[in-house]
Coordinates of C-alpha atoms in Angstrom, one line a residue:
Chain M
M534 CA 20.2 -0.8 -28.8
R535 CA 23.3 -2.0 -27.0
E536 CA 23.1 -5.2 -24.9
V537 CA 23.0 -4.8 -21.1
G538 CA 25.4 -7.7 -20.7
P539 CA 25.8 -9.7 -17.5
L540 CA 25.1 -8.0 -14.2
I541 CA 27.8 -9.3 -11.9
I542 CA 28.0 -9.0 -8.1
S543 CA 30.7 -10.2 -5.8
R544 CA 31.4 -9.9 -2.1
E545 CA 33.8 -7.0 -2.8
I546 CA 31.1 -5.2 -4.9
L547 CA 28.6 -5.9 -2.1
R548 CA 30.9 -4.3 0.4
Q549 CA 31.3 -1.2 -1.8
L550 CA 27.5 -1.0 -2.1
S551 CA 27.1 -1.3 1.6
S552 CA 29.5 1.6 2.1
T553 CA 27.8 3.7 -0.5
A554 CA 24.4 3.1 1.0
A555 CA 25.8 3.6 4.5
L556 CA 24.3 0.3 5.5
E557 CA 26.3 -2.0 7.9
L558 CA 25.9 -5.7 7.1
K559 CA 26.4 -8.8 9.3
P560 CA 28.5 -11.5 7.7
E561 CA 25.5 -13.9 7.5
E562 CA 23.5 -11.2 5.8
E563 CA 26.3 -10.8 3.2
T564 CA 26.2 -14.4 2.2
K565 CA 22.4 -14.4 1.8
L566 CA 22.3 -11.1 0.0
L567 CA 25.0 -12.3 -2.5
D568 CA 22.9 -15.3 -3.3
Q569 CA 19.6 -13.4 -3.6
L570 CA 21.0 -10.4 -5.5
T571 CA 22.8 -12.8 -8.0
G572 CA 19.4 -14.4 -8.7
I573 CA 17.6 -11.1 -9.1
L574 CA 20.2 -9.6 -11.4
E575 CA 20.2 -12.7 -13.6
G576 CA 16.4 -12.4 -13.8
L577 CA 16.7 -8.8 -15.1
Q578 CA 18.3 -10.0 -18.3
V579 CA 14.8 -10.7 -19.6
L580 CA 14.4 -7.0 -20.1
E581 CA 16.6 -7.4 -23.2
A582 CA 13.3 -8.7 -24.8
V583 CA 12.2 -5.1 -25.4
D584 CA 15.2 -4.5 -27.6
G585 CA 14.1 -3.4 -31.1
R586 CA 10.5 -2.7 -30.0
D587 CA 9.2 0.8 -30.5
A588 CA 7.5 2.3 -27.5
P589 CA 5.5 5.6 -27.7
P590 CA 6.5 8.3 -25.2
M591 CA 4.5 8.3 -21.9
P592 CA 1.2 10.1 -22.7
P593 CA 1.1 13.6 -21.2
A594 CA -0.6 14.0 -17.8
P595 CA -4.3 15.0 -18.0
A596 CA -4.8 18.7 -18.3
A597 CA -6.3 18.8 -14.8
A598 CA -3.0 17.3 -13.4
V599 CA -1.0 20.2 -14.7
W600 CA -1.4 23.0 -12.2
R601 CA 0.6 25.6 -10.5
Q602 CA 0.3 26.5 -6.9
G603 CA 0.9 30.0 -5.6
D604 CA 4.4 30.5 -4.2
Q605 CA 3.1 31.5 -0.8
P606 CA 5.0 31.2 2.4
V607 CA 3.3 29.0 5.0
P608 CA 4.2 28.5 8.6
S609 CA 6.5 25.6 9.3
L610 CA 6.6 23.3 12.3
E611 CA 7.9 25.0 15.5
R612 CA 11.5 24.3 16.3
E613 CA 10.6 22.7 19.6
Q614 CA 8.2 20.3 17.9
V615 CA 10.8 19.2 15.5
L616 CA 13.6 18.9 18.1
S617 CA 11.3 16.9 20.3
Q618 CA 11.9 14.0 17.9
A619 CA 15.7 14.3 17.8
P620 CA 17.6 11.3 19.0
Q621 CA 20.2 13.8 20.4
E622 CA 19.8 17.5 20.7
R623 CA 22.0 20.3 21.9
A624 CA 21.3 24.0 22.4
G625 CA 18.4 24.0 20.0
Y626 CA 20.1 22.0 17.2
F627 CA 20.4 18.4 16.2
A628 CA 23.6 17.0 17.7
V629 CA 25.9 14.9 15.4
P630 CA 29.5 13.6 15.7
T631 CA 32.1 16.2 14.7
M632 CA 32.6 16.2 11.0
V633 CA 35.5 18.5 10.6
G634 CA 38.4 19.3 12.9
E635 CA 37.7 18.2 16.5
E636 CA 38.0 14.7 17.9
D637 CA 35.1 14.7 20.4
E638 CA 31.4 14.6 19.5
G639 CA 30.2 18.2 19.0
Chain Y
M1392 CA -27.7 -6.5 13.3
S1393 CA -24.7 -5.8 15.4
L1394 CA -23.3 -2.4 14.7
I1395 CA -19.9 -3.7 13.6
W1396 CA -21.3 -5.5 10.5
E1397 CA -23.4 -2.7 9.3
D1398 CA -22.4 -0.9 6.1
V1399 CA -20.7 2.5 6.7
A1400 CA -23.2 4.7 5.0
R1401 CA -26.1 3.2 7.0
L1402 CA -24.1 3.4 10.2
R1403 CA -23.4 7.1 9.6
Q1404 CA -27.0 7.7 8.7
R1405 CA -28.1 6.1 12.0
A1406 CA -25.6 8.3 13.8
V1407 CA -26.9 11.4 12.0
R1408 CA -30.5 10.5 12.9
R1409 CA -29.4 10.0 16.5
E1410 CA -30.6 6.4 16.5
V1411 CA -27.1 5.6 17.7
S1412 CA -24.4 7.8 19.2
A1413 CA -20.8 8.0 18.1
V1414 CA -19.9 6.7 21.6
E1415 CA -22.0 3.6 21.0
I1416 CA -20.4 3.0 17.6
A1417 CA -16.9 3.5 19.1
S1418 CA -17.7 1.2 22.0
A1419 CA -19.0 -1.6 19.7
F1420 CA -15.7 -1.7 17.7
L1421 CA -13.5 -1.4 20.8
E1422 CA -15.3 -4.4 22.3
R1423 CA -14.8 -6.3 19.1
Q1424 CA -11.1 -5.5 19.1
E1425 CA -10.8 -6.9 22.6
V1426 CA -12.2 -10.2 21.4
T1427 CA -10.3 -10.5 18.1
E1428 CA -7.1 -8.5 18.3
G1429 CA -5.2 -11.0 20.4
K1430 CA -5.9 -13.6 17.7
I1431 CA -4.9 -11.6 14.6
R1432 CA -2.5 -8.9 15.8
A1433 CA -3.7 -6.4 13.1
F1434 CA -2.6 -3.3 15.0
L1435 CA 0.8 -2.0 16.0
Y1436 CA -0.7 0.8 18.1
R1437 CA -4.2 1.3 19.5
P1438 CA -4.8 4.5 21.6
P1439 CA -6.3 3.9 25.0
A1440 CA -10.0 3.3 24.7
E1441 CA -10.8 6.4 26.7
E1442 CA -9.0 8.5 24.1
I1443 CA -11.3 7.2 21.3
L1444 CA -14.4 7.5 23.5
T1445 CA -13.4 11.1 24.3
Q1446 CA -13.2 11.8 20.5
A1447 CA -16.6 10.1 20.1
R1448 CA -18.2 12.1 22.9
S1449 CA -17.0 15.3 21.3
L1450 CA -18.6 14.3 18.0
D1451 CA -21.9 13.7 19.9
E1452 CA -21.7 17.1 21.6
R1453 CA -20.9 18.8 18.3
M1454 CA -23.9 17.3 16.6
A1455 CA -26.1 18.2 19.6
R1456 CA -25.0 21.8 19.0
G1457 CA -26.2 21.5 15.4
E1458 CA -22.9 20.9 13.6
E1459 CA -23.3 19.4 10.1
P1460 CA -22.0 15.9 10.3
G1461 CA -19.3 14.8 7.8
L1462 CA -19.4 11.8 5.5
L1463 CA -17.6 9.6 8.1
W1464 CA -19.2 10.9 11.2
G1465 CA -18.4 8.6 14.1
I1466 CA -16.8 5.9 11.9
P1467 CA -13.6 4.3 13.2
V1468 CA -10.8 4.1 10.6
A1469 CA -7.5 2.3 11.0
I1470 CA -4.4 3.8 9.5
K1471 CA -1.5 1.8 8.1
D1472 CA 1.5 2.6 10.2
N1473 CA 3.5 4.2 7.4
M1474 CA 1.3 7.3 7.6
A1475 CA 1.7 10.2 10.0
V1476 CA -0.9 10.7 12.7
E1477 CA -0.2 13.4 15.2
G1478 CA -0.1 12.0 18.7
M1479 CA 0.5 8.4 17.7
P1480 CA 3.8 6.6 17.1
M1481 CA 4.8 5.8 13.5
T1482 CA 7.2 3.0 12.8
A1483 CA 6.6 1.7 9.2
A1484 CA 7.1 -1.6 11.0
S1485 CA 10.8 -0.8 11.2
R1486 CA 13.2 -0.5 14.2
I1487 CA 14.8 2.5 12.6
L1488 CA 11.7 4.7 13.4
E1489 CA 11.4 3.5 17.0
G1490 CA 10.3 6.3 19.3
Y1491 CA 9.1 8.6 16.5
H1492 CA 5.9 10.5 17.0
P1493 CA 5.2 12.7 14.0
P1494 CA 4.3 16.2 14.9
Y1495 CA 1.7 16.5 12.2
D1496 CA -1.1 14.6 10.4
A1497 CA -0.8 13.2 6.8
T1498 CA -3.2 14.9 4.5
V1499 CA -5.4 11.8 4.4
V1500 CA -5.6 11.7 8.2
K1501 CA -6.5 15.4 8.2
K1502 CA -9.3 14.7 5.7
L1503 CA -10.6 11.8 7.8
R1504 CA -10.7 14.0 10.9
E1505 CA -12.5 16.7 8.9
A1506 CA -15.1 14.1 7.8
G1507 CA -15.8 13.2 11.5
A1508 CA -14.0 9.8 11.5
L1509 CA -12.4 8.4 14.6
V1510 CA -8.7 7.5 14.1
A1511 CA -8.7 3.9 15.5
G1512 CA -5.0 3.3 15.5
K1513 CA -2.0 2.1 13.4
T1514 CA -2.0 -1.2 11.6
N1515 CA 0.8 -3.6 10.9
L1516 CA 2.6 -3.9 7.6
D1517 CA 5.7 -5.4 6.0
E1518 CA 8.7 -3.3 7.0
W1519 CA 8.6 -0.1 5.0
A1520 CA 5.7 -1.7 2.9
M1521 CA 8.2 -4.1 1.3
G1522 CA 6.6 -7.5 1.1
S1523 CA 3.5 -9.5 0.4
S1524 CA 2.8 -11.2 3.7
T1525 CA 3.4 -8.8 6.6
E1526 CA 6.0 -11.3 7.7
T1527 CA 8.8 -8.7 7.4
S1528 CA 7.3 -6.5 10.1
A1529 CA 10.0 -5.9 12.8
F1530 CA 7.2 -6.3 15.3
G1531 CA 5.9 -9.7 14.3
P1532 CA 3.3 -10.8 11.7
T1533 CA -0.4 -10.3 11.5
Y1534 CA -2.6 -13.4 11.2
N1535 CA -5.2 -14.0 8.5
P1536 CA -8.7 -13.9 10.2
W1537 CA -9.9 -16.7 7.9
D1538 CA -7.2 -19.1 8.9
R1539 CA -4.6 -18.1 11.4
S1540 CA -2.0 -20.5 10.0
R1541 CA -1.9 -18.2 6.9
V1542 CA -0.6 -14.8 6.1
P1543 CA -3.0 -11.8 5.6
G1544 CA -1.1 -10.7 2.6
G1545 CA 0.9 -7.5 2.4
S1546 CA 2.1 -5.1 2.8
S1547 CA -1.2 -3.7 4.1
G1548 CA -1.9 -6.9 5.9
G1549 CA -2.9 -5.3 9.2
A1550 CA -5.3 -3.0 7.4
A1551 CA -7.0 -5.8 5.6
A1552 CA -7.1 -8.2 8.6
A1553 CA -8.6 -5.5 10.9
V1554 CA -11.4 -4.8 8.4
A1555 CA -12.1 -8.5 7.7
A1556 CA -12.3 -9.3 11.4
G1557 CA -14.8 -6.5 12.1
E1558 CA -12.3 -4.5 14.2
V1559 CA -12.9 -1.4 12.1
P1560 CA -15.2 -0.8 9.2
L1561 CA -12.6 1.0 7.1
S1562 CA -8.9 1.3 6.9
L1563 CA -6.2 3.1 4.9
G1564 CA -3.5 1.2 3.0
S1565 CA -0.7 2.1 0.6
D1566 CA 0.0 0.3 -2.6
T1567 CA 3.3 0.4 -4.5
G1568 CA 3.1 -3.0 -6.3
G1569 CA -0.2 -4.4 -5.0
S1570 CA 0.0 -3.7 -1.2
I1571 CA -3.7 -2.8 -0.9
R1572 CA -5.2 -5.2 -3.4
Q1573 CA -3.3 -8.4 -2.6
P1574 CA -4.1 -8.3 1.2
A1575 CA -7.7 -7.3 0.4
S1576 CA -7.9 -10.4 -1.8
F1577 CA -6.3 -12.7 0.9
C1578 CA -8.6 -11.4 3.7
G1579 CA -11.9 -11.2 1.7
V1580 CA -12.4 -7.4 1.6
A1581 CA -12.5 -4.7 -1.1
G1582 CA -9.4 -2.6 -1.7
L1583 CA -8.8 0.2 -4.2
K1584 CA -5.6 1.5 -5.7
P1585 CA -6.8 4.7 -7.2
T1586 CA -5.5 6.5 -10.3
Y1587 CA -2.0 7.9 -9.8
G1588 CA -2.4 11.3 -8.1
H1589 CA -6.0 11.0 -7.0
I1590 CA -5.1 10.7 -3.3
S1591 CA -2.4 12.8 -1.6
R1592 CA 0.6 11.0 -0.2
Y1593 CA 1.8 13.9 2.0
G1594 CA 2.8 12.5 5.4
V1595 CA 3.2 8.9 4.1
A1596 CA 6.6 7.2 4.1
S1597 CA 7.7 7.2 0.5
L1598 CA 8.8 3.9 -1.0
A1599 CA 8.9 4.5 -4.8
S1600 CA 7.3 7.8 -5.6
S1601 CA 6.4 7.1 -9.2
L1602 CA 4.5 3.9 -8.0
D1603 CA 3.2 4.8 -4.5
H1604 CA -0.6 5.2 -4.0
I1605 CA -2.9 5.5 -1.0
G1606 CA -6.3 3.9 -1.0
P1607 CA -9.2 2.5 1.0
L1608 CA -10.0 -1.0 2.3
A1609 CA -13.5 -2.0 3.4
R1610 CA -15.8 -5.0 3.7
R1611 CA -18.1 -3.7 1.0
V1612 CA -17.4 -1.9 -2.2
A1613 CA -19.7 0.9 -1.4
D1614 CA -17.8 1.6 1.9
A1615 CA -14.5 1.7 -0.1
A1616 CA -16.1 4.1 -2.5
L1617 CA -17.3 6.4 0.3
L1618 CA -13.8 6.5 1.8
Y1619 CA -12.3 7.2 -1.6
L1620 CA -14.7 10.1 -2.1
V1621 CA -13.6 11.6 1.2
L1622 CA -9.9 11.2 0.5
R1623 CA -9.5 12.2 -3.2
G1624 CA -8.6 15.6 -4.5
R1625 CA -5.7 17.9 -5.1
D1626 CA -3.3 18.7 -2.3
P1627 CA -0.9 21.6 -2.5
L1628 CA 1.4 19.4 -0.3
D1629 CA 1.6 16.7 -2.9
G1630 CA 2.3 18.2 -6.3
Q1631 CA 1.4 15.0 -8.1
T1632 CA -2.3 15.2 -7.0
W1633 CA -5.0 16.1 -9.4
E1634 CA -8.7 15.8 -9.8
A1635 CA -10.6 15.8 -13.1
P1636 CA -13.1 18.7 -13.2
G1637 CA -16.7 17.7 -12.9
T1638 CA -16.0 14.4 -11.3
P1639 CA -19.2 13.3 -9.5
L1640 CA -19.2 13.4 -5.8
E1641 CA -22.2 11.0 -5.5
M1642 CA -21.9 7.4 -4.3
P1643 CA -21.4 5.1 -7.4
Q1644 CA -24.6 2.9 -7.6
P1645 CA -24.9 -0.7 -8.8
L1646 CA -26.3 -1.1 -12.3
D1647 CA -29.6 -2.8 -13.2
S1648 CA -28.0 -4.3 -16.3
L1649 CA -24.5 -4.5 -17.7
K1650 CA -25.7 -4.3 -21.2
G1651 CA -23.3 -2.2 -23.3
W1652 CA -20.4 -2.9 -20.9
R1653 CA -17.5 -4.5 -22.6
I1654 CA -15.1 -6.5 -20.3
G1655 CA -11.7 -7.7 -21.5
L1656 CA -9.8 -10.7 -20.1
P1657 CA -6.1 -10.5 -20.8
K1658 CA -5.1 -14.0 -21.8
E1659 CA -1.5 -13.6 -20.5
A1660 CA -3.0 -13.3 -17.0
F1661 CA -5.3 -16.3 -17.2
T1662 CA -2.7 -18.6 -18.7
H1663 CA 0.2 -17.7 -16.4
P1664 CA 1.7 -20.9 -14.9
A1665 CA 1.7 -19.5 -11.4
L1666 CA -2.1 -19.1 -11.4
D1667 CA -3.8 -21.6 -9.1
A1668 CA -6.6 -23.6 -10.8
Q1669 CA -9.1 -22.9 -8.1
V1670 CA -8.4 -19.2 -8.1
K1671 CA -8.8 -19.1 -11.9
E1672 CA -12.1 -21.0 -11.6
A1673 CA -13.5 -18.6 -9.0
V1674 CA -12.6 -15.5 -11.0
L1675 CA -14.0 -16.9 -14.3
A1676 CA -17.2 -17.8 -12.4
A1677 CA -17.4 -14.2 -11.3
V1678 CA -16.9 -13.1 -14.9
E1679 CA -19.7 -15.4 -16.0
L1680 CA -22.0 -13.8 -13.5
L1681 CA -21.2 -10.4 -15.0
A1682 CA -21.9 -11.8 -18.4
A1683 CA -25.2 -13.1 -17.2
R1684 CA -26.1 -9.6 -16.2
G1685 CA -25.5 -8.4 -19.8
A1686 CA -21.8 -7.6 -20.0
Q1687 CA -20.0 -8.5 -23.2
V1688 CA -16.9 -10.5 -22.3
E1689 CA -14.0 -11.1 -24.6
E1690 CA -10.4 -12.4 -24.4
C1691 CA -7.7 -9.8 -25.2
S1692 CA -4.0 -9.5 -25.0
L1693 CA -1.4 -7.5 -23.0
P1694 CA 1.8 -8.7 -24.6
T1695 CA 4.2 -6.9 -22.3
F1696 CA 2.5 -8.2 -19.1
H1697 CA 5.3 -10.8 -18.7
L1698 CA 8.0 -8.2 -18.3
S1699 CA 6.2 -6.0 -15.7
L1700 CA 7.8 -7.7 -12.7
E1701 CA 11.4 -7.1 -13.8
A1702 CA 10.7 -3.5 -14.9
Y1703 CA 9.1 -3.0 -11.5
Q1704 CA 12.1 -4.4 -9.7
V1705 CA 14.4 -2.0 -11.4
L1706 CA 12.3 1.1 -10.9
M1707 CA 11.1 0.3 -7.4
A1708 CA 14.6 -0.6 -6.1
M1709 CA 16.2 2.5 -7.5
E1710 CA 13.5 4.8 -6.1
A1711 CA 13.4 3.0 -2.8
A1712 CA 17.2 3.3 -2.3
S1713 CA 16.9 7.0 -2.9
N1714 CA 13.9 7.6 -0.7
L1715 CA 15.2 5.6 2.2
A1716 CA 18.5 7.4 2.2
R1717 CA 16.9 10.1 4.4
F1718 CA 16.6 7.7 7.4
D1719 CA 19.9 8.2 9.0
G1720 CA 19.3 8.6 12.8
I1721 CA 19.9 12.3 12.8
R1722 CA 16.5 14.0 13.1
Y1723 CA 14.1 11.4 14.4
G1724 CA 13.9 7.7 15.2
R1725 CA 16.6 5.4 16.4
R1726 CA 20.3 6.3 16.5
A1727 CA 23.2 4.0 17.0
T1728 CA 26.5 5.4 18.4
G1729 CA 29.4 6.0 16.0
E1730 CA 32.7 7.7 16.2
S1731 CA 32.2 9.4 12.9
L1732 CA 29.1 10.6 11.1
Q1733 CA 29.6 7.9 8.4
E1734 CA 29.9 5.2 11.1
L1735 CA 26.8 6.6 12.9
Y1736 CA 24.8 6.4 9.6
A1737 CA 26.0 2.9 8.7
K1738 CA 25.3 1.5 12.2
T1739 CA 22.0 3.2 12.6
R1740 CA 20.8 1.9 9.2
G1741 CA 22.4 -1.5 9.6
Q1742 CA 20.7 -2.1 13.0
G1743 CA 17.5 -0.3 12.1
F1744 CA 16.6 -1.8 8.8
G1745 CA 15.6 -5.5 8.3
F1746 CA 16.9 -7.9 5.7
E1747 CA 14.3 -7.3 3.0
V1748 CA 14.8 -3.5 3.2
K1749 CA 18.6 -3.9 3.0
R1750 CA 18.2 -6.1 0.0
R1751 CA 16.1 -3.6 -1.9
I1752 CA 18.3 -0.6 -0.9
L1753 CA 21.4 -2.5 -2.1
L1754 CA 19.8 -3.6 -5.3
G1755 CA 18.8 -0.1 -6.0
T1756 CA 22.3 1.2 -5.2
Y1757 CA 23.8 -1.5 -7.5
L1758 CA 21.5 -0.6 -10.4
G1759 CA 22.1 3.1 -9.9
Q1760 CA 25.9 2.9 -10.1
A1761 CA 26.3 -0.1 -12.5
P1762 CA 27.9 0.9 -15.8
Q1763 CA 24.7 -0.5 -17.5
Y1764 CA 22.5 1.8 -15.5
P1765 CA 21.2 3.9 -18.5
L1766 CA 20.5 0.8 -20.5
L1767 CA 18.6 -0.9 -17.7
W1768 CA 16.6 2.1 -16.8
E1769 CA 15.8 2.7 -20.4
R1770 CA 14.5 -0.8 -20.8
A1771 CA 12.4 -0.7 -17.6
D1772 CA 11.0 2.6 -18.7
K1773 CA 10.3 1.2 -22.1
V1774 CA 8.3 -1.7 -20.5
R1775 CA 6.3 0.9 -18.6
R1776 CA 5.5 2.9 -21.8
L1777 CA 4.6 -0.3 -23.7
L1778 CA 2.3 -1.5 -21.0
R1779 CA 0.6 1.9 -20.8
A1780 CA 0.2 2.0 -24.6
E1781 CA -1.2 -1.5 -24.7
M1782 CA -3.7 -0.7 -21.9
E1783 CA -4.8 2.5 -23.6
D1784 CA -5.4 0.4 -26.7
L1785 CA -7.4 -2.1 -24.8
F1786 CA -9.4 0.6 -23.1
R1787 CA -10.6 1.8 -26.5
R1788 CA -12.3 -1.5 -26.9
F1789 CA -13.2 -2.3 -23.2
H1790 CA -14.6 -0.4 -20.3
V1791 CA -13.0 -2.7 -17.8
L1792 CA -10.2 -5.4 -17.7
I1793 CA -10.5 -8.2 -15.3
T1794 CA -7.7 -10.4 -13.9
P1795 CA -7.2 -12.4 -10.6
T1796 CA -5.8 -10.1 -7.9
S1797 CA -3.3 -12.7 -6.8
P1798 CA -2.2 -16.0 -8.4
T1799 CA -3.0 -17.8 -5.1
V1800 CA -5.1 -17.6 -2.0
A1801 CA -3.4 -16.7 1.3
F1802 CA -0.4 -18.9 1.8
P1803 CA 1.0 -20.4 5.0
F1804 CA 3.6 -18.6 7.1
G1805 CA 7.1 -19.2 5.8
A1806 CA 6.0 -20.2 2.3
L1807 CA 7.5 -17.1 0.7
E1808 CA 10.9 -17.9 2.1
R1809 CA 10.7 -21.6 1.0
D1810 CA 9.1 -21.1 -2.4
G1811 CA 11.0 -18.9 -4.9
D1812 CA 8.2 -19.0 -7.5
L1813 CA 5.6 -17.9 -4.9
R1814 CA 8.0 -15.0 -4.0
S1815 CA 8.5 -14.0 -7.6
Y1816 CA 4.9 -14.1 -8.7
A1817 CA 3.0 -12.9 -5.7
D1818 CA 2.5 -9.4 -7.3
I1819 CA 2.3 -10.2 -11.0
Y1820 CA -1.3 -9.2 -11.4
T1821 CA -1.1 -6.0 -9.3
I1822 CA 2.1 -4.5 -10.6
P1823 CA 0.9 -3.4 -14.0
A1824 CA -1.5 -0.9 -12.5
N1825 CA 1.2 0.7 -10.5
L1826 CA 3.5 0.9 -13.5
T1827 CA 0.7 2.5 -15.6
G1828 CA -1.1 4.5 -12.9
V1829 CA -4.6 3.1 -13.9
P1830 CA -7.1 2.5 -11.1
A1831 CA -7.5 -1.1 -9.9
L1832 CA -10.0 -2.5 -7.5
S1833 CA -9.9 -5.9 -5.8
V1834 CA -13.3 -7.3 -4.9
P1835 CA -14.0 -10.7 -3.1
C1836 CA -15.3 -13.3 -5.6
G1837 CA -15.5 -16.5 -3.7
F1838 CA -13.5 -19.0 -1.8
A1839 CA -10.9 -21.7 -2.7
P1840 CA -11.6 -23.8 -0.8
H1841 CA -12.1 -22.0 2.5
L1842 CA -10.0 -18.9 1.8
P1843 CA -11.1 -15.8 0.0
V1844 CA -10.3 -15.1 -3.7
G1845 CA -10.1 -11.6 -5.1
M1846 CA -11.0 -10.4 -8.6
Q1847 CA -9.2 -7.3 -9.9
L1848 CA -11.0 -4.7 -12.1
L1849 CA -8.9 -2.2 -14.0
G1850 CA -10.1 0.8 -15.9
P1851 CA -8.6 3.9 -17.7
W1852 CA -7.2 6.8 -15.7
G1853 CA -9.9 8.5 -13.6
T1854 CA -12.6 5.8 -14.0
E1855 CA -12.9 4.8 -10.3
E1856 CA -16.7 5.4 -10.5
S1857 CA -17.1 2.8 -13.3
L1858 CA -15.0 0.2 -11.4
F1859 CA -17.1 0.8 -8.2
R1860 CA -20.4 0.5 -10.2
V1861 CA -19.4 -2.8 -11.9
A1862 CA -18.0 -4.2 -8.6
R1863 CA -21.1 -3.2 -6.7
T1864 CA -23.3 -4.9 -9.3
Y1865 CA -21.2 -8.1 -8.9
E1866 CA -21.2 -7.9 -5.1
E1867 CA -25.0 -7.4 -5.0
E1868 CA -25.5 -10.4 -7.2
A1869 CA -22.9 -12.7 -5.6
Q1870 CA -23.7 -12.0 -1.9
W1871 CA -20.7 -13.7 -0.5
P1872 CA -20.7 -14.3 3.3
L1873 CA -17.8 -12.3 4.5
K1874 CA -17.6 -12.9 8.2
P1875 CA -14.5 -14.9 9.0
P1876 CA -14.9 -17.7 11.5
L1877 CA -13.0 -16.1 14.4
G1878 CA -14.2 -18.4 17.2
E1879 CA -13.3 -18.2 20.8
G1880 CA -10.0 -20.1 20.4
T1881 CA -6.7 -19.2 22.1
G1882 CA -4.9 -16.1 21.1
V1883 CA -1.7 -16.0 19.2
A1884 CA 1.7 -15.2 20.7
G1885 CA 2.1 -11.6 22.0
R1886 CA 3.9 -9.0 20.0
R1887 CA 6.9 -6.9 21.0
Q1888 CA 5.6 -3.4 21.3
P1889 CA 7.1 -0.7 19.0

């Protein structure tokens, strides 16, 4: 089995991750996260220890756990119930900033 | 005996015989909450007393009309606040869900209502169930009823503290890496993580779907068993649920003798350097008591035990990053303003999630896109398969395995932040059951010195009944006094309301 090799994190990588995860970070959070994630990633190297060991496949689920349910339509929540929780709603829909085309929030 | 310290089956029986009404039961627990809740802060939300009393009155009227009472008739049950209860707020102890009122009940809540239980409110937790102390809750911590300078454990810290303090006889928790069992251990109550798939997770905030479980907490093992019986079963709304045909519905009884029962003690658990000497002593004393009742006890080995934590970190973080991607401020909860959709997402999530949650999401995102991802996942999955195979092997020789539930007793506030080892090892004994799906039950087994210690019993898939029987046998024999000394001291600081 190939080695995992070092798992490296930098401030630049952290910023890419925060963009991928759509998660704004404060500068002080970045510093603390870099420190903690570096430690965790180093710790994961111990998983190399399973190299060369044979592991059986996960046993199949018990027979009772393998079941099929009927493909029956069931009522969903009412639109009003769902929209009552919307942070912003317009004309019966969830309102979001414009994604394509216009400048203003649509 | 005051109603609040009675066992649940007896309380229900008294209600059914009309020796006591549901209103009287509800009132007793509401009064208790008035005395203790200011000191421990177990709840994030309690409905107005009148609302609970109205539910109770309705039960009394239904019984007067001849309705057959359910298994939890008139019994107040607290719900961890990562489960949906129609008509109550749901926060998962996170700012990102502020203002959210689910328009439906989780399946477990629906089953409670059908059994005649009273939904007593929503209990505190570590934010998104990520933590071992309830300190990461965005709404302030819960305090351990046995010593308010200590944490109640986590993430189901509010659920465990509420039961320990006598505020409710039963509560529901969730357990992804030990979040029912560790707080149960810290607060001196019983807590079960059932077999994977035995209890529906529909309506519960997902953390890591291959590891998430729902289960009961109670002062007594029999009460936990009763709640488990009510909750278990297949649910079309959670495709992972199943129930073995012919599983008995009766209450698991204690055994006269443990002759013929073989108990294994994994040596890796009892020799781990993080294990506190007094905790070890208490658990081994409990094992001796089981041996004195006839059980055959032997040391055994779980060689992959020492890799569980790292495998768990990989699997949990990757699943959590994926599951928590859905909280974006669009359909419910908090929304920040942003010029673009991407900015709205990033600000909403950045302001709504706390540090611990961000750390796990970013770790999962890193692992999911690292060039080494397939190798890492493969290794973590291999650890899981090895552990499962090793356990199956042991369960050919033993009916039950026993370990401590936690390497320590409840620690002081702030200790996790200061002590890296404590942080790393808090869940070492509980994680293997989540990775392998086997049932695991924590039962109080003494004090060290004034704080409760928990013993963990593990069995093969689907053997909850055996675990309950052995634990009840122990409990009956040990007779630990389990009323925390919550005197009339001053209350703790107030909590910001969700």
